[in-house]
Amino acid sequence: YSFCTLLRLLNMPLHKDECSIGMRVLDLDGQEGTILWKGKMEVDPPFGNATHIAVQFDRVHRGQNRNDGTWKGKKYCEGPAGSVEFRIPKDFRKAQNAEVIAQLRSELGEQIANFPDGLLIKFCVARKYEMKAVKEMIVKHVAWRKEKNPTDQLVFPDGMGEDYPIGYGDGYDKEGNILYFERPGNGGKCHPKVFVEKYGLDIIGKWHIASVEAGRARMAASNFAAPRVTMIIDLLNLGDCGTSMIKFARLLASIDQDNYPEQLSRMIIINAPGFFQAVWRLVRLAIDDRTKDKIRLVGKDFKSTLLELIDEENLPTFCGGNNDSWLKNGGRSGIAPSTPGAAAVQGSPVTLVDEDLSHLEKEAQEKEESEAA
């Protein structure tokens, strides 16, 4: 087989007859592991009467589906606590991360010289390891970075952290993902329309991108041991969002999806007001189905939902905890004004211009028409 043909074969979902003990496999999130067991499960199997496999993943965490090879009191295999999941074969492909990274570095060369392997895997996952689409996505991203020069090394106006506090907490969720918290309007202290009038959409866009860049830097600093970001967004007492803000939210969602793939583990939106359901229907047009599945809207009774994912010791005050490490940077995106060599946000070449909004509106309209048909 040619190398490309081999990769296509590796990318096919596994059939139960292909699975064997000791086989290295890859799941839909780009995680690799080893098959420890295969067969029918006896008590309350997670996927019915199908043939299951137990996979010991390379990365251990305390997520809900992880265990040590024990299910409902029966021991099927032996693995460290938090390393094993019982799944079905079609959820996996043959392990191929090393091969696809080598291919990308060979074909894209200097364009991705500064991209860590963990970041390249995220682009592969976003395009389901279809390598032509993966390369196209990366090339577009490289061009976008060259044009927009996104950075988290900017100084934003002091008031932004008070009107719209954001920040990364010191802890992690139960799966080892980075925790990020955001309070648009800060519990009703600043209406969205006032926020836009005070700072303008361009600076707000840079504010958002700086926070996403900071998340990517944190993942890379951990060598992607903390592979994604879990976001908690509090909409308490949020005022009605104007049309321009809704359009802008769709633009930012599109930017995130195209340029920061697989950065989001999940997003929990708490205290979501009734009108936000309508807003969400518009914003979600810019989001792919995989990302939509990661987003959950919750009302005022949110704490039990959060505790399924996050230990109470890592919850901030507004979530019913007492860990406000997310505010250590003053609730601001970017860097402190006292940082040596800090650049004011106005000096940044990042520009989110009207053409970006127009392009997104055209795509959204085409998607609406397609769904209506």
mmCIF file of C-alpha atoms in Angstrom:
data_model
loop_
_atom_site.group_PDB
_atom_site.id
_atom_site.type_symbol
_atom_site.label_atom_id
_atom_site.label_comp_id
_atom_site.label_asym_id
_atom_site.label_seq_id
_atom_site.Cartn_x
_atom_site.Cartn_y
_atom_site.Cartn_z
ATOM 1 C CA TYR A 1 0.000 0.000 0.000
ATOM 2 C CA SER A 2 1.021 3.623 -0.521
ATOM 3 C CA PHE A 3 1.435 5.710 2.633
ATOM 4 C CA CYS A 4 -1.788 7.653 1.930
ATOM 5 C CA THR A 5 -3.728 4.429 1.324
ATOM 6 C CA LEU A 6 -2.374 3.014 4.567
ATOM 7 C CA LEU A 7 -3.600 6.082 6.471
ATOM 8 C CA ARG A 8 -7.049 5.747 4.920
ATOM 9 C CA LEU A 9 -7.197 2.123 6.071
ATOM 10 C CA LEU A 10 -6.101 3.158 9.553
ATOM 11 C CA ASN A 11 -8.898 5.735 9.617
ATOM 12 C CA MET A 12 -11.707 3.200 9.132
ATOM 13 C CA PRO A 13 -13.841 2.326 12.194
ATOM 14 C CA LEU A 14 -12.878 -0.990 13.759
ATOM 15 C CA HIS A 15 -15.020 -4.074 13.261
ATOM 16 C CA LYS A 16 -15.341 -6.399 16.238
ATOM 17 C CA ASP A 17 -13.495 -9.136 14.336
ATOM 18 C CA GLU A 18 -10.482 -6.856 13.880
ATOM 19 C CA CYS A 19 -10.081 -6.178 17.598
ATOM 20 C CA SER A 20 -7.476 -8.157 19.468
ATOM 21 C CA ILE A 21 -5.956 -7.996 22.927
ATOM 22 C CA GLY A 22 -2.934 -5.703 22.925
ATOM 23 C CA MET A 23 -4.018 -3.751 19.812
ATOM 24 C CA ARG A 24 -3.277 -0.035 19.904
ATOM 25 C CA VAL A 25 -6.365 2.045 19.100
ATOM 26 C CA LEU A 26 -7.498 5.636 18.732
ATOM 27 C CA ASP A 27 -10.867 7.105 19.768
ATOM 28 C CA LEU A 28 -12.855 9.969 18.242
ATOM 29 C CA ASP A 29 -11.158 12.473 20.577
ATOM 30 C CA GLY A 30 -7.694 11.527 19.359
ATOM 31 C CA GLN A 31 -6.851 9.573 22.529
ATOM 32 C CA GLU A 32 -4.774 6.437 22.105
ATOM 33 C CA GLY A 33 -4.916 3.326 24.223
ATOM 34 C CA THR A 34 -4.570 -0.465 24.280
ATOM 35 C CA ILE A 35 -7.305 -3.118 24.125
ATOM 36 C CA LEU A 36 -7.240 -5.210 27.312
ATOM 37 C CA TRP A 37 -10.432 -7.241 26.910
ATOM 38 C CA LYS A 38 -13.092 -8.110 24.320
ATOM 39 C CA GLY A 39 -16.437 -9.857 24.671
ATOM 40 C CA LYS A 40 -20.010 -9.655 25.927
ATOM 41 C CA MET A 41 -20.621 -7.895 29.230
ATOM 42 C CA GLU A 42 -22.829 -9.669 31.755
ATOM 43 C CA VAL A 43 -24.498 -6.950 33.859
ATOM 44 C CA ASP A 44 -26.086 -3.770 32.490
ATOM 45 C CA PRO A 45 -23.607 -3.263 29.629
ATOM 46 C CA PRO A 46 -23.273 0.375 28.510
ATOM 47 C CA PHE A 47 -24.064 -0.472 24.858
ATOM 48 C CA GLY A 48 -26.570 -3.274 25.184
ATOM 49 C CA ASN A 49 -25.834 -6.727 23.812
ATOM 50 C CA ALA A 50 -23.095 -5.550 21.459
ATOM 51 C CA THR A 51 -19.545 -6.831 21.657
ATOM 52 C CA HIS A 52 -17.614 -4.521 23.969
ATOM 53 C CA ILE A 53 -13.918 -3.816 24.300
ATOM 54 C CA ALA A 54 -12.084 -2.527 27.352
ATOM 55 C CA VAL A 55 -9.465 0.046 26.393
ATOM 56 C CA GLN A 56 -6.734 1.226 28.736
ATOM 57 C CA PHE A 57 -6.009 4.801 27.687
ATOM 58 C CA ASP A 58 -2.568 6.338 27.919
ATOM 59 C CA ARG A 59 -3.940 9.343 29.811
ATOM 60 C CA VAL A 60 -5.572 8.673 33.178
ATOM 61 C CA HIS A 61 -8.375 10.830 34.620
ATOM 62 C CA ARG A 62 -11.393 10.683 36.954
ATOM 63 C CA GLY A 63 -14.146 11.147 34.381
ATOM 64 C CA GLN A 64 -17.511 9.434 34.819
ATOM 65 C CA ASN A 65 -16.840 6.664 32.297
ATOM 66 C CA ARG A 66 -13.382 5.711 33.568
ATOM 67 C CA ASN A 67 -12.627 2.765 35.846
ATOM 68 C CA ASP A 68 -9.971 0.120 36.623
ATOM 69 C CA GLY A 69 -11.447 -2.634 34.463
ATOM 70 C CA THR A 70 -14.382 -3.283 36.816
ATOM 71 C CA TRP A 71 -17.999 -2.817 35.707
ATOM 72 C CA LYS A 72 -20.990 -3.258 38.006
ATOM 73 C CA GLY A 73 -18.887 -5.238 40.458
ATOM 74 C CA LYS A 74 -17.377 -7.621 37.910
ATOM 75 C CA LYS A 75 -13.683 -7.488 37.039
ATOM 76 C CA TYR A 76 -13.082 -7.885 33.306
ATOM 77 C CA CYS A 77 -9.464 -6.730 33.128
ATOM 78 C CA GLU A 78 -6.800 -5.016 35.191
ATOM 79 C CA GLY A 79 -5.803 -1.371 34.764
ATOM 80 C CA PRO A 80 -4.907 1.609 36.922
ATOM 81 C CA ALA A 81 -7.889 3.498 38.359
ATOM 82 C CA GLY A 82 -9.186 6.026 35.833
ATOM 83 C CA SER A 83 -7.509 4.410 32.825
ATOM 84 C CA VAL A 84 -10.104 1.979 31.426
ATOM 85 C CA GLU A 85 -13.332 2.518 29.491
ATOM 86 C CA PHE A 86 -15.774 -0.057 28.144
ATOM 87 C CA ARG A 87 -16.810 0.921 24.639
ATOM 88 C CA ILE A 88 -17.775 -0.643 21.311
ATOM 89 C CA PRO A 89 -15.319 -1.284 18.448
ATOM 90 C CA LYS A 90 -16.790 1.248 16.023
ATOM 91 C CA ASP A 91 -15.839 4.053 18.441
ATOM 92 C CA PHE A 92 -12.189 3.376 17.568
ATOM 93 C CA ARG A 93 -9.687 3.373 14.726
ATOM 94 C CA LYS A 94 -6.271 1.799 14.650
ATOM 95 C CA ALA A 95 -3.738 4.041 16.388
ATOM 96 C CA GLN A 96 -2.202 6.458 13.888
ATOM 97 C CA ASN A 97 -1.179 9.679 15.651
ATOM 98 C CA ALA A 98 2.544 9.143 15.099
ATOM 99 C CA GLU A 99 1.989 8.436 11.399
ATOM 100 C CA VAL A 100 -0.229 11.452 10.711
ATOM 101 C CA ILE A 101 2.097 13.813 12.603
ATOM 102 C CA ALA A 102 5.016 12.578 10.523
ATOM 103 C CA GLN A 103 3.010 13.080 7.333
ATOM 104 C CA LEU A 104 1.978 16.623 8.286
ATOM 105 C CA ARG A 105 5.499 17.656 9.229
ATOM 106 C CA SER A 106 6.854 16.170 6.004
ATOM 107 C CA GLU A 107 4.303 17.914 3.765
ATOM 108 C CA LEU A 108 3.818 21.250 5.577
ATOM 109 C CA GLY A 109 7.358 21.717 6.853
ATOM 110 C CA GLU A 110 8.182 25.187 8.172
ATOM 111 C CA GLN A 111 4.531 26.246 8.185
ATOM 112 C CA ILE A 112 3.971 24.114 11.283
ATOM 113 C CA ALA A 113 7.472 24.071 12.747
ATOM 114 C CA ASN A 114 6.213 25.819 15.897
ATOM 115 C CA PHE A 115 3.076 23.675 16.244
ATOM 116 C CA PRO A 116 3.406 21.040 18.992
ATOM 117 C CA ASP A 117 2.271 17.522 18.178
ATOM 118 C CA GLY A 118 -0.718 17.827 20.511
ATOM 119 C CA LEU A 119 -2.010 20.795 18.531
ATOM 120 C CA LEU A 120 -1.666 18.961 15.213
ATOM 121 C CA ILE A 121 -3.715 16.089 16.620
ATOM 122 C CA LYS A 122 -6.528 18.538 17.380
ATOM 123 C CA PHE A 123 -6.740 19.532 13.712
ATOM 124 C CA CYS A 124 -6.794 15.826 12.785
ATOM 125 C CA VAL A 125 -9.670 15.147 15.189
ATOM 126 C CA ALA A 126 -11.615 18.155 13.878
ATOM 127 C CA ARG A 127 -11.426 16.746 10.356
ATOM 128 C CA LYS A 128 -11.837 13.097 11.393
ATOM 129 C CA TYR A 129 -8.306 12.261 10.247
ATOM 130 C CA GLU A 130 -9.209 12.920 6.610
ATOM 131 C CA MET A 131 -5.742 14.161 5.769
ATOM 132 C CA LYS A 132 -6.590 16.327 2.761
ATOM 133 C CA ALA A 133 -9.143 18.229 4.848
ATOM 134 C CA VAL A 134 -6.738 18.366 7.803
ATOM 135 C CA LYS A 135 -4.023 19.986 5.692
ATOM 136 C CA GLU A 136 -6.478 22.470 4.187
ATOM 137 C CA MET A 137 -7.639 23.462 7.675
ATOM 138 C CA ILE A 138 -4.087 23.933 8.945
ATOM 139 C CA VAL A 139 -3.016 25.974 5.922
ATOM 140 C CA LYS A 140 -6.028 28.274 6.368
ATOM 141 C CA HIS A 141 -5.235 28.608 10.050
ATOM 142 C CA VAL A 142 -1.608 29.519 9.332
ATOM 143 C CA ALA A 143 -2.796 32.210 6.894
ATOM 144 C CA TRP A 144 -5.294 33.502 9.468
ATOM 145 C CA ARG A 145 -2.598 33.780 12.133
ATOM 146 C CA LYS A 146 -0.336 35.635 9.728
ATOM 147 C CA GLU A 147 -3.116 38.102 8.840
ATOM 148 C CA LYS A 148 -4.690 38.599 12.279
ATOM 149 C CA ASN A 149 -1.664 38.090 14.547
ATOM 150 C CA PRO A 150 -3.716 36.767 17.486
ATOM 151 C CA THR A 151 -2.054 37.184 20.883
ATOM 152 C CA ASP A 152 -2.759 37.149 24.595
ATOM 153 C CA GLN A 153 0.033 39.666 25.261
ATOM 154 C CA LEU A 154 -2.139 42.770 25.253
ATOM 155 C CA VAL A 155 -3.244 45.271 27.888
ATOM 156 C CA PHE A 156 -7.000 45.853 27.893
ATOM 157 C CA PRO A 157 -8.920 48.725 29.529
ATOM 158 C CA ASP A 158 -9.228 48.241 33.290
ATOM 159 C CA GLY A 159 -13.009 48.421 33.247
ATOM 160 C CA MET A 160 -13.405 45.352 31.046
ATOM 161 C CA GLY A 161 -12.456 43.013 33.896
ATOM 162 C CA GLU A 162 -15.147 44.575 36.065
ATOM 163 C CA ASP A 163 -17.834 44.635 33.392
ATOM 164 C CA TYR A 164 -17.114 41.168 31.969
ATOM 165 C CA PRO A 165 -14.778 39.198 34.257
ATOM 166 C CA ILE A 166 -13.059 36.137 32.784
ATOM 167 C CA GLY A 167 -10.225 33.924 33.897
ATOM 168 C CA TYR A 168 -8.604 30.517 34.218
ATOM 169 C CA GLY A 169 -8.824 28.768 37.576
ATOM 170 C CA ASP A 170 -5.904 27.007 39.227
ATOM 171 C CA GLY A 171 -7.697 23.650 39.361
ATOM 172 C CA TYR A 172 -8.895 21.165 36.751
ATOM 173 C CA ASP A 173 -12.082 19.248 36.076
ATOM 174 C CA LYS A 174 -12.336 15.538 36.854
ATOM 175 C CA GLU A 175 -10.996 14.667 33.400
ATOM 176 C CA GLY A 176 -7.939 16.856 33.874
ATOM 177 C CA ASN A 177 -9.112 19.682 31.625
ATOM 178 C CA ILE A 178 -8.306 23.332 32.311
ATOM 179 C CA LEU A 179 -11.075 25.353 33.974
ATOM 180 C CA TYR A 180 -12.203 28.676 32.529
ATOM 181 C CA PHE A 181 -14.894 30.959 33.953
ATOM 182 C CA GLU A 182 -16.731 33.881 32.390
ATOM 183 C CA ARG A 183 -19.460 36.251 33.617
ATOM 184 C CA PRO A 184 -20.865 38.396 30.785
ATOM 185 C CA GLY A 185 -22.259 41.530 32.386
ATOM 186 C CA ASN A 186 -20.908 40.466 35.792
ATOM 187 C CA GLY A 187 -24.237 39.428 37.259
ATOM 188 C CA GLY A 188 -26.174 42.349 35.751
ATOM 189 C CA LYS A 189 -23.697 45.129 36.554
ATOM 190 C CA CYS A 190 -23.127 45.949 32.874
ATOM 191 C CA HIS A 191 -25.750 45.506 30.152
ATOM 192 C CA PRO A 192 -24.400 43.901 26.940
ATOM 193 C CA LYS A 193 -25.368 46.950 24.866
ATOM 194 C CA VAL A 194 -23.492 49.234 27.269
ATOM 195 C CA PHE A 195 -20.474 46.928 27.114
ATOM 196 C CA VAL A 196 -20.411 47.200 23.313
ATOM 197 C CA GLU A 197 -20.812 50.974 23.433
ATOM 198 C CA LYS A 198 -17.982 51.368 25.957
ATOM 199 C CA TYR A 199 -15.368 49.199 24.246
ATOM 200 C CA GLY A 200 -16.432 48.463 20.666
ATOM 201 C CA LEU A 201 -16.690 45.120 18.886
ATOM 202 C CA ASP A 202 -13.084 45.133 17.673
ATOM 203 C CA ILE A 203 -11.604 45.350 21.181
ATOM 204 C CA ILE A 204 -14.173 42.849 22.483
ATOM 205 C CA GLY A 205 -13.086 40.452 19.729
ATOM 206 C CA LYS A 206 -9.449 40.848 20.736
ATOM 207 C CA TRP A 207 -10.471 40.322 24.369
ATOM 208 C CA HIS A 208 -12.058 37.004 23.411
ATOM 209 C CA ILE A 209 -9.211 35.848 21.189
ATOM 210 C CA ALA A 210 -6.635 36.734 23.865
ATOM 211 C CA SER A 211 -8.460 34.450 26.306
ATOM 212 C CA VAL A 212 -8.553 31.577 23.806
ATOM 213 C CA GLU A 213 -4.862 32.064 23.005
ATOM 214 C CA ALA A 214 -4.116 31.888 26.741
ATOM 215 C CA GLY A 215 -5.967 28.562 26.887
ATOM 216 C CA ARG A 216 -3.930 27.154 24.012
ATOM 217 C CA ALA A 217 -0.727 28.290 25.740
ATOM 218 C CA ARG A 218 -1.782 26.527 28.956
ATOM 219 C CA MET A 219 -2.488 23.281 27.118
ATOM 220 C CA ALA A 220 0.865 23.448 25.347
ATOM 221 C CA ALA A 221 2.660 24.231 28.620
ATOM 222 C CA SER A 222 1.247 20.977 30.040
ATOM 223 C CA ASN A 223 2.378 19.121 26.899
ATOM 224 C CA PHE A 224 -1.363 18.581 26.414
ATOM 225 C CA ALA A 225 -1.650 16.516 29.599
ATOM 226 C CA ALA A 226 -4.443 19.040 30.209
ATOM 227 C CA PRO A 227 -5.884 18.534 26.721
ATOM 228 C CA ARG A 228 -8.922 20.817 26.618
ATOM 229 C CA VAL A 229 -10.775 23.609 28.376
ATOM 230 C CA THR A 230 -14.005 23.272 30.344
ATOM 231 C CA MET A 231 -15.884 26.559 30.282
ATOM 232 C CA ILE A 232 -18.455 27.747 32.809
ATOM 233 C CA ILE A 233 -20.368 30.823 31.635
ATOM 234 C CA ASP A 234 -22.696 32.632 34.028
ATOM 235 C CA LEU A 235 -25.527 34.632 32.443
ATOM 236 C CA LEU A 236 -27.068 35.818 35.708
ATOM 237 C CA ASN A 237 -29.178 38.952 35.120
ATOM 238 C CA LEU A 238 -27.884 39.270 31.577
ATOM 239 C CA GLY A 239 -29.771 41.930 29.644
ATOM 240 C CA ASP A 240 -31.168 41.435 26.160
ATOM 241 C CA CYS A 241 -28.467 41.113 23.515
ATOM 242 C CA GLY A 242 -28.773 43.365 20.500
ATOM 243 C CA THR A 243 -28.651 42.089 16.923
ATOM 244 C CA SER A 244 -25.087 43.292 16.421
ATOM 245 C CA MET A 245 -23.894 41.398 19.513
ATOM 246 C CA ILE A 246 -25.617 38.197 18.382
ATOM 247 C CA LYS A 247 -24.002 38.442 14.961
ATOM 248 C CA PHE A 248 -20.669 39.092 16.605
ATOM 249 C CA ALA A 249 -21.066 36.068 18.885
ATOM 250 C CA ARG A 250 -21.625 33.961 15.780
ATOM 251 C CA LEU A 251 -18.462 35.379 14.236
ATOM 252 C CA LEU A 252 -16.418 34.522 17.325
ATOM 253 C CA ALA A 253 -17.899 31.013 17.404
ATOM 254 C CA SER A 254 -16.894 30.553 13.775
ATOM 255 C CA ILE A 255 -13.363 31.823 14.458
ATOM 256 C CA ASP A 256 -12.982 29.458 17.407
ATOM 257 C CA GLN A 257 -14.223 26.504 15.407
ATOM 258 C CA ASP A 258 -11.910 27.146 12.453
ATOM 259 C CA ASN A 259 -8.775 28.134 14.348
ATOM 260 C CA TYR A 260 -8.956 26.562 17.806
ATOM 261 C CA PRO A 261 -10.315 23.083 17.055
ATOM 262 C CA GLU A 262 -10.913 20.636 19.868
ATOM 263 C CA GLN A 263 -9.923 23.216 22.474
ATOM 264 C CA LEU A 264 -13.327 22.967 24.137
ATOM 265 C CA SER A 265 -14.033 19.985 26.344
ATOM 266 C CA ARG A 266 -17.482 21.227 27.301
ATOM 267 C CA MET A 267 -19.312 24.475 27.956
ATOM 268 C CA ILE A 268 -21.857 24.774 30.743
ATOM 269 C CA ILE A 269 -23.980 27.932 30.533
ATOM 270 C CA ILE A 270 -25.616 28.586 33.906
ATOM 271 C CA ASN A 271 -28.415 30.963 34.910
ATOM 272 C CA ALA A 272 -29.469 31.095 31.266
ATOM 273 C CA PRO A 273 -32.437 33.498 30.979
ATOM 274 C CA GLY A 274 -35.474 32.559 28.935
ATOM 275 C CA PHE A 275 -34.662 34.903 26.034
ATOM 276 C CA PHE A 276 -31.251 33.277 25.636
ATOM 277 C CA GLN A 277 -32.893 30.220 24.082
ATOM 278 C CA ALA A 278 -33.725 32.360 21.049
ATOM 279 C CA VAL A 279 -30.223 33.843 21.015
ATOM 280 C CA TRP A 280 -28.719 30.371 21.188
ATOM 281 C CA ARG A 281 -30.757 29.206 18.186
ATOM 282 C CA LEU A 282 -29.081 31.941 16.139
ATOM 283 C CA VAL A 283 -25.554 31.489 17.501
ATOM 284 C CA ARG A 284 -25.591 27.722 17.033
ATOM 285 C CA LEU A 285 -25.894 28.156 13.251
ATOM 286 C CA ALA A 286 -22.171 28.943 13.236
ATOM 287 C CA ILE A 287 -21.249 25.820 15.233
ATOM 288 C CA ASP A 288 -20.697 22.272 13.997
ATOM 289 C CA ASP A 289 -22.628 19.350 15.469
ATOM 290 C CA ARG A 290 -19.676 17.981 17.460
ATOM 291 C CA THR A 291 -19.236 21.308 19.241
ATOM 292 C CA LYS A 292 -22.994 21.704 19.818
ATOM 293 C CA ASP A 293 -22.977 18.391 21.686
ATOM 294 C CA LYS A 294 -20.433 19.835 24.118
ATOM 295 C CA ILE A 295 -22.625 22.792 25.111
ATOM 296 C CA ARG A 296 -25.290 22.574 27.788
ATOM 297 C CA LEU A 297 -27.707 25.263 28.978
ATOM 298 C CA VAL A 298 -28.690 25.058 32.646
ATOM 299 C CA GLY A 299 -30.982 27.275 34.703
ATOM 300 C CA LYS A 300 -30.533 28.323 38.318
ATOM 301 C CA ASP A 301 -30.239 24.795 39.733
ATOM 302 C CA PHE A 302 -26.830 24.176 38.261
ATOM 303 C CA LYS A 303 -24.581 23.071 41.120
ATOM 304 C CA SER A 304 -25.321 19.344 40.891
ATOM 305 C CA THR A 305 -24.512 19.463 37.178
ATOM 306 C CA LEU A 306 -21.197 21.173 37.874
ATOM 307 C CA LEU A 307 -20.283 18.727 40.642
ATOM 308 C CA GLU A 308 -20.592 15.849 38.178
ATOM 309 C CA LEU A 309 -17.679 17.404 36.320
ATOM 310 C CA ILE A 310 -15.738 19.491 38.834
ATOM 311 C CA ASP A 311 -14.755 18.965 42.470
ATOM 312 C CA GLU A 312 -16.357 21.523 44.788
ATOM 313 C CA GLU A 313 -12.932 22.764 45.885
ATOM 314 C CA ASN A 314 -12.403 24.067 42.351
ATOM 315 C CA LEU A 315 -15.725 25.913 42.029
ATOM 316 C CA PRO A 316 -15.722 29.730 42.337
ATOM 317 C CA THR A 317 -17.996 31.717 44.616
ATOM 318 C CA PHE A 318 -20.603 32.414 41.932
ATOM 319 C CA CYS A 319 -20.929 28.635 41.415
ATOM 320 C CA GLY A 320 -21.417 27.865 45.101
ATOM 321 C CA GLY A 321 -17.758 27.221 45.933
ATOM 322 C CA ASN A 322 -15.014 29.402 47.361
ATOM 323 C CA ASN A 323 -12.158 29.103 44.856
ATOM 324 C CA ASP A 324 -11.803 32.477 43.131
ATOM 325 C CA SER A 325 -8.364 31.849 41.655
ATOM 326 C CA TRP A 326 -9.931 32.639 38.265
ATOM 327 C CA LEU A 327 -9.886 36.317 39.310
ATOM 328 C CA LYS A 328 -6.161 36.414 40.082
ATOM 329 C CA ASN A 329 -5.559 38.467 36.940
ATOM 330 C CA GLY A 330 -8.252 40.937 37.954
ATOM 331 C CA GLY A 331 -10.882 39.290 35.771
ATOM 332 C CA ARG A 332 -9.088 40.594 32.715
ATOM 333 C CA SER A 333 -7.994 38.980 29.489
ATOM 334 C CA GLY A 334 -4.481 39.655 28.295
ATOM 335 C CA ILE A 335 -1.725 40.814 30.655
ATOM 336 C CA ALA A 336 -1.326 43.342 33.451
ATOM 337 C CA PRO A 337 -0.278 46.906 32.542
ATOM 338 C CA SER A 338 2.833 46.490 34.722
ATOM 339 C CA THR A 339 4.170 43.669 32.529
ATOM 340 C CA PRO A 340 7.508 44.715 30.935
ATOM 341 C CA GLY A 341 7.018 45.487 27.252
ATOM 342 C CA ALA A 342 3.237 45.267 27.518
ATOM 343 C CA ALA A 343 1.399 46.567 24.446
ATOM 344 C CA ALA A 344 -1.855 48.484 24.652
ATOM 345 C CA VAL A 345 -4.701 46.745 22.890
ATOM 346 C CA GLN A 346 -5.119 49.631 20.450
ATOM 347 C CA GLY A 347 -1.716 48.826 18.979
ATOM 348 C CA SER A 348 -2.651 45.292 18.016
ATOM 349 C CA PRO A 349 -2.935 44.514 14.291
ATOM 350 C CA VAL A 350 -5.807 42.089 14.978
ATOM 351 C CA THR A 351 -8.876 43.348 13.161
ATOM 352 C CA LEU A 352 -12.307 41.792 13.015
ATOM 353 C CA VAL A 353 -13.774 43.759 10.170
ATOM 354 C CA ASP A 354 -17.162 44.129 8.536
ATOM 355 C CA GLU A 355 -16.167 41.713 5.764
ATOM 356 C CA ASP A 356 -15.787 38.974 8.383
ATOM 357 C CA LEU A 357 -19.326 39.615 9.612
ATOM 358 C CA SER A 358 -20.723 39.771 6.082
ATOM 359 C CA HIS A 359 -19.052 36.488 5.159
ATOM 360 C CA LEU A 360 -20.475 34.802 8.252
ATOM 361 C CA GLU A 361 -23.958 36.188 7.604
ATOM 362 C CA LYS A 362 -23.901 34.722 4.092
ATOM 363 C CA GLU A 363 -22.843 31.313 5.431
ATOM 364 C CA ALA A 364 -25.493 31.417 8.168
ATOM 365 C CA GLN A 365 -28.223 32.354 5.672
ATOM 366 C CA GLU A 366 -27.229 29.469 3.394
ATOM 367 C CA LYS A 367 -27.286 27.087 6.370
ATOM 368 C CA GLU A 368 -30.719 28.331 7.467
ATOM 369 C CA GLU A 369 -32.083 27.810 3.961
ATOM 370 C CA SER A 370 -30.546 24.342 3.794
ATOM 371 C CA GLU A 371 -32.061 23.302 7.141
ATOM 372 C CA ALA A 372 -35.460 24.716 6.119
ATOM 373 C CA ALA A 373 -35.380 22.643 2.942
#
